[in-house]
Coordinates of C-alpha atoms and ligand atoms in Angstrom, one line a residue:
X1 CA 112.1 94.3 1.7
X2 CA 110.8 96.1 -2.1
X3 CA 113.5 99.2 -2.1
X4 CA 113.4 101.5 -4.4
X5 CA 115.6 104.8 -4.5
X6 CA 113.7 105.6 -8.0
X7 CA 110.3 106.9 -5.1
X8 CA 112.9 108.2 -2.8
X9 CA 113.1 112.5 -4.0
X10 CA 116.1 113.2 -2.2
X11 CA 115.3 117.1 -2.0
X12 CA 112.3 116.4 -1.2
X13 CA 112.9 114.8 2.4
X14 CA 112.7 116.5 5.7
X15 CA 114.1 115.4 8.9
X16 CA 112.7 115.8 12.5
X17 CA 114.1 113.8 14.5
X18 CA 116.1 113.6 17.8
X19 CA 119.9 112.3 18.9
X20 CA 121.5 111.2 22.1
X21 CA 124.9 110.4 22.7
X22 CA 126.9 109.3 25.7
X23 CA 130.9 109.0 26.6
X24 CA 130.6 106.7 29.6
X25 CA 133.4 106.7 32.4
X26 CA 132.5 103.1 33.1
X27 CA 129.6 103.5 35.8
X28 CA 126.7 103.6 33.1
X29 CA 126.3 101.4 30.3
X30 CA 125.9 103.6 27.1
X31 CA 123.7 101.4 25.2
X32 CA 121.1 101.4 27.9
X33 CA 121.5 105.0 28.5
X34 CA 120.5 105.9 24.7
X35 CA 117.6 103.6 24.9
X36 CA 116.0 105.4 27.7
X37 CA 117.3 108.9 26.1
X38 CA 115.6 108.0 22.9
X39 CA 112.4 106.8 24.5
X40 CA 112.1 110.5 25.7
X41 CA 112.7 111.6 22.8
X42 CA 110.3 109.3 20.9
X43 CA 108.1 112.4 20.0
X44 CA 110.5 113.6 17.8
X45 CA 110.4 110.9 15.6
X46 CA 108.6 107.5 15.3
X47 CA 109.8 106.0 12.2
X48 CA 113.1 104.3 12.5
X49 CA 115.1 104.3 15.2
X50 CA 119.0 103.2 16.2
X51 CA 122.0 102.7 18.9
X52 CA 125.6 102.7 17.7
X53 CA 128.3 101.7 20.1
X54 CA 131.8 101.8 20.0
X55 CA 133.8 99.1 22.3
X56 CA 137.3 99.8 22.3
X57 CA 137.1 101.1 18.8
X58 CA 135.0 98.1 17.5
X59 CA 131.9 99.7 16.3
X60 CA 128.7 97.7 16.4
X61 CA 124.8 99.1 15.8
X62 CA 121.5 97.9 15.8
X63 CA 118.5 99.8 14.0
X64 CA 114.9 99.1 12.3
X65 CA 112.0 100.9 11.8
X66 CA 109.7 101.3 14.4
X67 CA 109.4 102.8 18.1
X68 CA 112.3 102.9 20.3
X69 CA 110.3 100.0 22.3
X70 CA 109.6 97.7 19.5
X71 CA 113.0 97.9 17.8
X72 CA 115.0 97.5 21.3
X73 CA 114.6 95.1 23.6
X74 CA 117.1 93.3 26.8
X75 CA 119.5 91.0 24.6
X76 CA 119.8 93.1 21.7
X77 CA 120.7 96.1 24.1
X78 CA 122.8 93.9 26.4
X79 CA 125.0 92.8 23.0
X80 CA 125.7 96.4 22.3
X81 CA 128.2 96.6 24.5
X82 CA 131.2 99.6 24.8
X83 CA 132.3 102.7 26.6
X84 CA 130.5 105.4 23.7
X85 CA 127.2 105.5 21.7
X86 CA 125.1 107.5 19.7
X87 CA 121.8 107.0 18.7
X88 CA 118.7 108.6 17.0
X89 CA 114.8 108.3 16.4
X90 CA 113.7 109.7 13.1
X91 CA 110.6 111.3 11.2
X92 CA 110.8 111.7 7.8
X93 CA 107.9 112.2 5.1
X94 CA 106.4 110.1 3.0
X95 CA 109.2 107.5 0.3
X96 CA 111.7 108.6 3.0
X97 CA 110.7 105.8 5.3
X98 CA 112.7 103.1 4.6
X99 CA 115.6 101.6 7.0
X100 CA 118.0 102.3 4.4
X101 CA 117.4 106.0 5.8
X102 CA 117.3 105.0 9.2
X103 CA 120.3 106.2 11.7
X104 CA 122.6 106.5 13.3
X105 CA 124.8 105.6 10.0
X106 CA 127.4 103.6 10.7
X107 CA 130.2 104.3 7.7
X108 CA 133.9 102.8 7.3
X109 CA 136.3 105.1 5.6
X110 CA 140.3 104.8 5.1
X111 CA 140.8 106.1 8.5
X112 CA 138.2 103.6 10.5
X113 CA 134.7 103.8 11.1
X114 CA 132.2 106.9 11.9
X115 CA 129.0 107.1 13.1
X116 CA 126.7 109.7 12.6
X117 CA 123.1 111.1 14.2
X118 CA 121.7 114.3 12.6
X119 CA 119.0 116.6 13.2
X120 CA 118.1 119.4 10.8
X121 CA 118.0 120.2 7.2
X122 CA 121.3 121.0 5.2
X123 CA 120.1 123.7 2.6
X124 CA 123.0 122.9 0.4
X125 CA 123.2 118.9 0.4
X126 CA 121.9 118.6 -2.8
X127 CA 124.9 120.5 -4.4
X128 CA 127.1 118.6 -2.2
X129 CA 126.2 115.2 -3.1
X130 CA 125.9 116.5 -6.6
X131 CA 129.5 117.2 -6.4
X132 CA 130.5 114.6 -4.8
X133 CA 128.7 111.9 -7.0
X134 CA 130.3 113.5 -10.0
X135 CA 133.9 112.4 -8.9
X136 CA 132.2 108.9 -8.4
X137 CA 130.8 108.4 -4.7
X138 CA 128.3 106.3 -4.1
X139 CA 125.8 106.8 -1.8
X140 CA 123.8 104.2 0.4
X141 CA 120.7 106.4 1.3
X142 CA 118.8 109.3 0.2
X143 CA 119.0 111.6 3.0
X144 CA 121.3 114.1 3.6
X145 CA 122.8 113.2 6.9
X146 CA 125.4 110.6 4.5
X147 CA 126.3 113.9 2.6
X148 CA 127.6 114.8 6.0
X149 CA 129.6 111.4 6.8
X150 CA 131.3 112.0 3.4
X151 CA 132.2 115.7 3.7
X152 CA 133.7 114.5 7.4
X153 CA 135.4 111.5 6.1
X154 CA 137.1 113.3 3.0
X155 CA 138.3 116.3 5.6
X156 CA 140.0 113.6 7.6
X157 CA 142.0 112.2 4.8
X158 CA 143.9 115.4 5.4
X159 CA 143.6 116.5 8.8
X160 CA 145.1 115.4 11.9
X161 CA 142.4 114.6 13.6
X162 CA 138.6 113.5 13.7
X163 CA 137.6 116.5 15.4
X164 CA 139.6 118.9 12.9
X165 CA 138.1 116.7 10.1
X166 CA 134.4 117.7 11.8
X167 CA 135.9 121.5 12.3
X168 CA 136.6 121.7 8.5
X169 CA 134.0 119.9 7.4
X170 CA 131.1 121.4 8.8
X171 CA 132.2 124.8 7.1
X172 CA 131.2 123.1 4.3
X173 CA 127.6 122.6 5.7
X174 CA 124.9 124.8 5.2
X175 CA 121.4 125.0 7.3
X176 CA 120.2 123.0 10.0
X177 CA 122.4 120.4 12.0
X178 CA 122.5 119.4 15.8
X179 CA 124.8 116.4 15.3
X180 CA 126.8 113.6 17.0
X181 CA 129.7 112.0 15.6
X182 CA 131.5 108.9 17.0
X183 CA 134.8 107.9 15.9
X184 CA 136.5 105.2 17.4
X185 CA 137.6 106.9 20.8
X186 CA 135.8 110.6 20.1
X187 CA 132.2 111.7 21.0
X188 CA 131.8 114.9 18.8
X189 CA 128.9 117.3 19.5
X190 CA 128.4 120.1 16.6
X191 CA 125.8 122.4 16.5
X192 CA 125.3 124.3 13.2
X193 CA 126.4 128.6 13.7
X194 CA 122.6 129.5 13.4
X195 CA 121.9 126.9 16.1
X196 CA 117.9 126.1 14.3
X197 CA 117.7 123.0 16.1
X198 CA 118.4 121.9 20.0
X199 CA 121.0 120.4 21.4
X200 CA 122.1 120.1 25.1
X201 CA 124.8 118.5 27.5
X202 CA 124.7 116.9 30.5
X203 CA 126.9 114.9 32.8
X204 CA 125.9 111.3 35.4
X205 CA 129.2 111.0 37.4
X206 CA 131.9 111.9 34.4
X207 CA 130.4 110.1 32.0
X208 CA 129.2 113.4 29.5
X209 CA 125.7 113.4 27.4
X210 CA 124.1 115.1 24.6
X211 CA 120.6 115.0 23.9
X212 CA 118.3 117.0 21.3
X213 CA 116.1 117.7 24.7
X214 CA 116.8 118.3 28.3
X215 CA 114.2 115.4 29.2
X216 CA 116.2 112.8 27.5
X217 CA 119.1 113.8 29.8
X218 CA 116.4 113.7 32.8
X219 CA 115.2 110.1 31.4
X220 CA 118.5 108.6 32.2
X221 CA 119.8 110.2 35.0
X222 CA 121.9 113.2 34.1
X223 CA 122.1 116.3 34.9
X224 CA 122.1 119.0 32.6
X225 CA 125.0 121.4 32.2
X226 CA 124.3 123.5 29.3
X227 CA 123.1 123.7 25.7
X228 CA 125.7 123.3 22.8
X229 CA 126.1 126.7 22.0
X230 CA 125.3 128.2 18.2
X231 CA 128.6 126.6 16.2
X232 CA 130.1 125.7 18.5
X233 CA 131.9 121.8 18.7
X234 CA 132.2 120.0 21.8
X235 CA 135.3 117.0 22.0
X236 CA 135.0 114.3 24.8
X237 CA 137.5 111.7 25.1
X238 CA 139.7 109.9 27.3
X239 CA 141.3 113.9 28.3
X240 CA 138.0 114.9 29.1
X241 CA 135.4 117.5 27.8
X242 CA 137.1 120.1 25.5
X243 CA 135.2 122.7 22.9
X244 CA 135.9 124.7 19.7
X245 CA 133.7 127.8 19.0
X246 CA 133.0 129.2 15.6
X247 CA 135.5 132.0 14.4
X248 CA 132.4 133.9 12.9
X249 CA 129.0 134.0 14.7
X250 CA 126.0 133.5 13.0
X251 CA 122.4 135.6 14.2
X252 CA 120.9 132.7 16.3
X253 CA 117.7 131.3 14.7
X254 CA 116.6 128.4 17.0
X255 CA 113.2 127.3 15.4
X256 CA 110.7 128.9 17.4
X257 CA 107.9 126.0 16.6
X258 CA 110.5 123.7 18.9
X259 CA 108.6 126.0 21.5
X260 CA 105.3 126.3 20.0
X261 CA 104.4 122.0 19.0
X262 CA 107.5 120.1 18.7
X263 CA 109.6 120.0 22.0
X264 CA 108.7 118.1 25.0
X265 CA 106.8 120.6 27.6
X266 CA 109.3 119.2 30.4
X267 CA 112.3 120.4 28.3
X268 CA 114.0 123.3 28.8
X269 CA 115.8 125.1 25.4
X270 CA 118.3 127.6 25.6
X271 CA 117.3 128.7 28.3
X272 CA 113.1 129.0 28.3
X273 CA 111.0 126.8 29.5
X274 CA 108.8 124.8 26.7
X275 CA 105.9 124.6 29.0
X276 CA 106.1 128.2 30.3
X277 CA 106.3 129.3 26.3
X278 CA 103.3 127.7 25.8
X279 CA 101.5 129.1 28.6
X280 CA 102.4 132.4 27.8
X281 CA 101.0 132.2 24.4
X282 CA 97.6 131.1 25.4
X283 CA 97.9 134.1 27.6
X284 CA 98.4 136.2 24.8
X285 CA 95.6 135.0 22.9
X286 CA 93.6 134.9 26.0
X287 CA 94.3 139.2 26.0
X288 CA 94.0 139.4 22.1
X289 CA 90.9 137.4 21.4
X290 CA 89.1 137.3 24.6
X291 CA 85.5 135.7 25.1
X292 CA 82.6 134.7 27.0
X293 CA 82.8 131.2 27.3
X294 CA 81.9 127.9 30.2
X295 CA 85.4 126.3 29.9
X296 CA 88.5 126.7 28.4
X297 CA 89.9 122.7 27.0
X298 CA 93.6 121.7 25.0
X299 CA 94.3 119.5 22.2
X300 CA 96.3 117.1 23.7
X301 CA 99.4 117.5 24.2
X302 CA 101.0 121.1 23.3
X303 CA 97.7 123.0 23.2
X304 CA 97.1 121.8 26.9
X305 CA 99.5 124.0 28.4
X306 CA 98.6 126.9 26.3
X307 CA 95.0 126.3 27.6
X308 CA 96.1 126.5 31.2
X309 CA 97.7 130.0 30.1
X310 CA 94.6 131.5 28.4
X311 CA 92.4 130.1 31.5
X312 CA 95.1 131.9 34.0
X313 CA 94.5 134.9 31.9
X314 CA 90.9 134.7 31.2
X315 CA 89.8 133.3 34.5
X316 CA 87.4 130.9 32.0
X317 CA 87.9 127.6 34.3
X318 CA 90.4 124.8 32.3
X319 CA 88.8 121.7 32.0
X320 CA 90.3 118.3 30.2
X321 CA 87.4 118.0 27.4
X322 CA 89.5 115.8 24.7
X323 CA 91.4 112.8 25.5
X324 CA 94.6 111.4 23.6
X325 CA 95.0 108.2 23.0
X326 CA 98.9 107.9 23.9
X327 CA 99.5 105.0 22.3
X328 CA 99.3 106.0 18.8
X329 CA 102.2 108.6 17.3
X330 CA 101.3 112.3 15.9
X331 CA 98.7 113.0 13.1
X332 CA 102.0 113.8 11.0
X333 CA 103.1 110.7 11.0
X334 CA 100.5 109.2 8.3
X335 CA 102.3 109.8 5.0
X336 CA 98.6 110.6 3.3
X337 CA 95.8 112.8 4.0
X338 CA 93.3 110.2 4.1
X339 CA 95.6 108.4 6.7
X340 CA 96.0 111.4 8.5
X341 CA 92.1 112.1 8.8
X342 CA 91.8 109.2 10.6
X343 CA 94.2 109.5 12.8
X344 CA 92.5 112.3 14.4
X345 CA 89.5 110.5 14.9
X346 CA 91.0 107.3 16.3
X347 CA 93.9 109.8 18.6
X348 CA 91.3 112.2 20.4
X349 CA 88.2 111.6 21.4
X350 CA 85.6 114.2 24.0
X351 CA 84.8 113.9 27.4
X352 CA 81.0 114.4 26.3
X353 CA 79.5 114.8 30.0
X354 CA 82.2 118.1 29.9
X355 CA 81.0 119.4 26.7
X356 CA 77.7 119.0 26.7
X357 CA 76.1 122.2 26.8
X358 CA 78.7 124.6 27.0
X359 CA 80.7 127.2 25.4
X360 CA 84.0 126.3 24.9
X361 CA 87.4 128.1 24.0
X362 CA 89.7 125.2 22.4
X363 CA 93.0 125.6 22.1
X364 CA 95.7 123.8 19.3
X365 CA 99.3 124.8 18.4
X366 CA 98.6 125.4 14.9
X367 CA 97.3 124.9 11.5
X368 CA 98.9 123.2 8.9
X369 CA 96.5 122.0 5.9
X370 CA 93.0 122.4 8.5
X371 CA 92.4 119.0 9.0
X372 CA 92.7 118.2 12.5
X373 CA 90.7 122.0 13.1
X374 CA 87.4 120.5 10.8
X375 CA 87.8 117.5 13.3
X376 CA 87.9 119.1 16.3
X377 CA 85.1 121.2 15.9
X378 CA 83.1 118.7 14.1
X379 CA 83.8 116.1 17.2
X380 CA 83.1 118.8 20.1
X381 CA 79.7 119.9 18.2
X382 CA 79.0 116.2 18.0
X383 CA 79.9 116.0 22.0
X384 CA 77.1 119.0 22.3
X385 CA 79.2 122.1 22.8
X386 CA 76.9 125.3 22.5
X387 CA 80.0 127.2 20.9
X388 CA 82.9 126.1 19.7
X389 CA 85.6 129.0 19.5
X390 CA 88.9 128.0 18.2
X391 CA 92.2 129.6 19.3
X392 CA 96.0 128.5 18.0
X393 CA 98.9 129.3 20.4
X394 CA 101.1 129.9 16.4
X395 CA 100.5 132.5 13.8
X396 CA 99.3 131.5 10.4
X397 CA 101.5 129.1 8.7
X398 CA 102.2 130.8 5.5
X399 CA 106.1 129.7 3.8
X400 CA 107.8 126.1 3.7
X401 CA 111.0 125.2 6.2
X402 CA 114.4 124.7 5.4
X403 CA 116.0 123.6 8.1
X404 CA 114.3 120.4 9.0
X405 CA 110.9 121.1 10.5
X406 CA 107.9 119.0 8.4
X407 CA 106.2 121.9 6.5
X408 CA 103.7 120.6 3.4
X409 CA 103.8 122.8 0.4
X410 CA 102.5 126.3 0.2
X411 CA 99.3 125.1 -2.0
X412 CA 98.4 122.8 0.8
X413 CA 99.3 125.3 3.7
X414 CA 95.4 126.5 4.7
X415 CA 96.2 129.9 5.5
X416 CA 97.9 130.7 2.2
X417 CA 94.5 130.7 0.2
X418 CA 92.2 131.3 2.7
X419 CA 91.4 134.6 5.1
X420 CA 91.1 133.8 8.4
X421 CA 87.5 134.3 8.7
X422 CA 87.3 131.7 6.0
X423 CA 88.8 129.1 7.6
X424 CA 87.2 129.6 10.4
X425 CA 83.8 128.7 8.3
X426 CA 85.3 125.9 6.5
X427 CA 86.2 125.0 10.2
X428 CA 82.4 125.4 11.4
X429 CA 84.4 127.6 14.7
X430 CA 82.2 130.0 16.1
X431 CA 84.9 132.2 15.9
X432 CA 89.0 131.8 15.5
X433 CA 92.1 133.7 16.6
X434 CA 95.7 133.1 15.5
X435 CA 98.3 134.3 18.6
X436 CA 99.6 137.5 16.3
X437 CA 103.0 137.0 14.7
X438 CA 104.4 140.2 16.5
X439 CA 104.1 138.6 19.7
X440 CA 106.6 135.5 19.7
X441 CA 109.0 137.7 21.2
X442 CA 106.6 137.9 24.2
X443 CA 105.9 134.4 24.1
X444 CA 109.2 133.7 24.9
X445 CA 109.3 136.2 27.4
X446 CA 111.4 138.2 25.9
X447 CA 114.4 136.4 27.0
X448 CA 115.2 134.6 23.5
X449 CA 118.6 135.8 21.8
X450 CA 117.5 134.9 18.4
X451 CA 114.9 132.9 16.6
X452 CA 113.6 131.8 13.1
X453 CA 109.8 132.7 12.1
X454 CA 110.4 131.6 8.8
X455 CA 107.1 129.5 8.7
X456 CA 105.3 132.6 9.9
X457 CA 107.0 135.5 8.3
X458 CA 109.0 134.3 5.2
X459 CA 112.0 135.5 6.7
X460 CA 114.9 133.3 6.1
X461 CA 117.7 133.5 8.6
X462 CA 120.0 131.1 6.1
X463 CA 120.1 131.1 2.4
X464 CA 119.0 128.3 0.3
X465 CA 120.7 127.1 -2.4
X466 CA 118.6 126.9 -6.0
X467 CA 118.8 123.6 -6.2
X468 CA 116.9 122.9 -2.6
X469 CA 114.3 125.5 -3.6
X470 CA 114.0 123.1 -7.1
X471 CA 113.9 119.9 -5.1
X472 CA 110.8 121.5 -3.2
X473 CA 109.2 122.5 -6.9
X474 CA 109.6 119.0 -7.6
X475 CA 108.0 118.0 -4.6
X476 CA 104.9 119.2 -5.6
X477 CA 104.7 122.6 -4.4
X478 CA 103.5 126.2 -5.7
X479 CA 106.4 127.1 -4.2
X480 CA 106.1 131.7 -5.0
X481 CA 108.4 133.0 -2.3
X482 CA 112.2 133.0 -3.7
X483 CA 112.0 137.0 -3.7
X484 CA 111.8 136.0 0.3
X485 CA 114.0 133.3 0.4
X486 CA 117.3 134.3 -0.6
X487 CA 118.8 132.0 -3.1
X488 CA 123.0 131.5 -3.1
X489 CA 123.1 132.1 -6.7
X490 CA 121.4 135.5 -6.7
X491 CA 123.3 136.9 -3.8
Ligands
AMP1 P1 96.5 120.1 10.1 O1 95.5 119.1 10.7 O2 97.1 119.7 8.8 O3 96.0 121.5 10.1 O4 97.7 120.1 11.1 C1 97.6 120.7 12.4 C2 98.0 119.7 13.5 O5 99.2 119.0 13.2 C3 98.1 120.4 14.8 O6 97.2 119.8 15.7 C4 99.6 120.1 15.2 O7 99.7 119.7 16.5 C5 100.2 119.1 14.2 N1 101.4 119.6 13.5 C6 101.7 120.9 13.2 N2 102.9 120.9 12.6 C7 103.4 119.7 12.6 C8 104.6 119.1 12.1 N3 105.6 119.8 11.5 N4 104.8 117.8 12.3 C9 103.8 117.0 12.8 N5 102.7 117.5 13.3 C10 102.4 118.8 13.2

């Protein structure tokens, strides 16, 4: 394979991806368990994906790019044998997506061997690595999930423990992690104090399970306990479950867009339902932007939901009127915009006979750079819908994301040059409502502890160090918001 880290920006990459881990008591095998975990949590990331096991302390892995389905199959899984595993799927952007990047990463250090799965951005890996280079590390990858290995591995050359090193280290972290760490005999479960990106338990007999998404624990059998809670670090080993929480507490700022587009609707996050979330915002806009209109239709998949909610509210009947074709991965994943135009056009396609004649309400989850909108309306037009009006279960997207959610740069963000009656024209919508930033809190029925909006409202739960905001200038963006964004220097 052609590698080179020269096209790899390593501020410049962005993770979304999803982790499972498992510490079996004997009755499941932990390799198979992460394949089916990972398989639910294949919408999360479609890139590259990886098990690493540990038997009796002997650590072994297998990973590639591709789905969970094509990477894996019965004799590789069968010689991954051992009581522990963790494994990952991953998204990254474009130059990120080489197996170099791909996880879990498997690492030997003076003390043994460590494996690592990561969710989430860190917001100060760049100075870390900097730091770290400059007294003459060497780093394998471009991502900033090996910053994290290191920072564990050093801690442990002076702690007692792996689970003090990971206690130590992560203080040194900053922004998004959900992670699982492996050492020899220890399954280690840390989720960062803000708590920006999922990460649950469950249990099948005593064999103990984490997993970005409570589905993945439904996909192989467990049953769910809790979520990790904010900063808090979670120990199993042969003495059982034990867990360490945070001496400070963070404001909790789980990414609300987990709710809105990028969690499973059969998951449950801290506590509120995914598909009832989404429901309730098509409620919402079914209050706020109501109309006369024949049927009420989703963009498959997370706009479906929100359609039953605005129909609920509306009483406008919901009808299926697009249809997904599953076997292709999320617009996203196309690294260019030509790519990702046709994507949409080979992924959905119209029931016509439903369409035909009628005025429709369609909903989608959001609105990134307007491509998949222009589609949309162009394709249900072309179906012969009398009126096509558009509404998106998310406000406008208007800053970038730090902590690990795939956000393009503000110049290419649609909403950041354009009114909203404008793009509903470039869209060719009849007319186009946004569910209204002030109503998240609703959305989530009022039961969430904390969330970040940053996306929406430019308000940053976490500061970002000046050499992140630099890497995302290099990256190509107008990037105009660091009077929002706290930097660390300046505070
Ligand atoms: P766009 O076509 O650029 O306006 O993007 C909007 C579409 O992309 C919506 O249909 C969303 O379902 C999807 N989408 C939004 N945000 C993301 C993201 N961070 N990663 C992948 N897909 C996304």
């Amino acid at each position: 394979m052609n590698f080179s880290f020269d096209n790899i920006p390593m501020e410049g990459l962005h993770e979304e991806c999803g982790v499972f881990g498992i510490y079996s008591d004997g009755t499941v095998n932990p390799a198979y368990a992460c394949y089916n975990g990972l398989l639910a949590l294949q919408h999360r990331g479609q890139e590259s994906c990886g098990i690493a096991v540990s038997d009796e302390g002997v650590m072994n892995y297998h990973k590639d790019m591709g789905l969970v389905s094509e990477v894996f199959n019965n004799s590789i899984l069968e010689s991954l044998s051992g009581q522990m595993a963790v494994s990952h799927v991953r998204y990254s952007t474009a130059g990120g997506s080489v197996l170099e990047n791909a996880q879990p990463l498997v690492m030997r250090y003076v003390k043994g061997t460590l494996a690592v799965a990561h969710n989430g951005n860190l917001t100060n890996a760049v100075e870390i690595r900097k730091e770290l280079e400059q007294r003459g590390a060497i780093f394998q990858t471009t991502i900033d999930s090996e910053v994290i290995c290191y920072v564990i591995a050093r801690e442990r050359l002076h702690s007692d423990s792996v689970e003090n090193a990971v206690v130590e280290g992560v203080k040194k972290l900053e922004g998004a992690y959900s992670l699982l760490v492996m050492s020899p005999r220890k399954l280690i479960a840390a989720r960062d104090p803000h708590g920006f990106r999922p990460l649950c338990m469950g249990k099948i007999n005593n064999s103990y399970v984490f997993a970005s998404e409570s589905s993945a624990l439904d996909a192989c059998g467990a049953e769910f306990i809790r979520d990790v809670e904010p900063g808090e670090i979670v120990i199993v080993d042969k003495d059982g479950v034990r867990s360490i929480m945070p001496e400070k507490k963070c404001n909790k700022s789980l990414c609300v867009f987990e709710y809105i587009y990028f969690a499973r609707t059969d998951s449950m996050i801290d506590g509120i339902s995914v598909y009832e979330a989404r429901k309730q915002a098509g409620r919402i806009l079914a209050r706020e932007f109501p109309v006369d209109a024949d049927i009420v239709i989703g963009v498959p998949e997370s706009g479906i939901d929100a359609a039953i909610g605005y129909s609920e509210e509306s009483g406008i009947p919901y009808e299926k009127g697009i249809v997904k074709n599953s076997y292709i991965g999320r617009t996203f994943i196309k690294p260019s915009q030509s790519e990702r135009m046709n994507a949409v056009k080979i992924k959905l396609n119209p029931i016509i006979d439903m369409i035909k004649g009628k005025r429709v309400v369609v909903i989608d989850d959001s609105i990134v750079r307007g491509t998949t909108i222009d589609r949309i309306t162009n394709m249900l037009r072309g179906a012969g819908a009398k009126e096509v009006h558009m509404r998106i279960s998310s406000p406008p997207f208007m800053w970038p994301c730090y902590y690990g959610t795939d956000i393009p740069s503000r110049g290419e963000l649609i909403a950041v040059n354009h009114t909203i009656d404008e793009i509903c024209k470039l869209s060719g919508a009849d007319t186009l409502g946004y569910l209204p930033p002030d109503s998240l809190d609703e959305m989530l029925g009022g039961r969430c502890s904390g969330y970040c909006d940053a996306c929406f409202s430019g308000n940053y739960p976490a500061a970002v160090t000046r050499l992140t905001l630099k890497g995302k200038e290099r990256g190509g963006m107008n990037f105009d918001n660091k009077e929002k964004c706290a930097s660390k220097e300046e505070e």
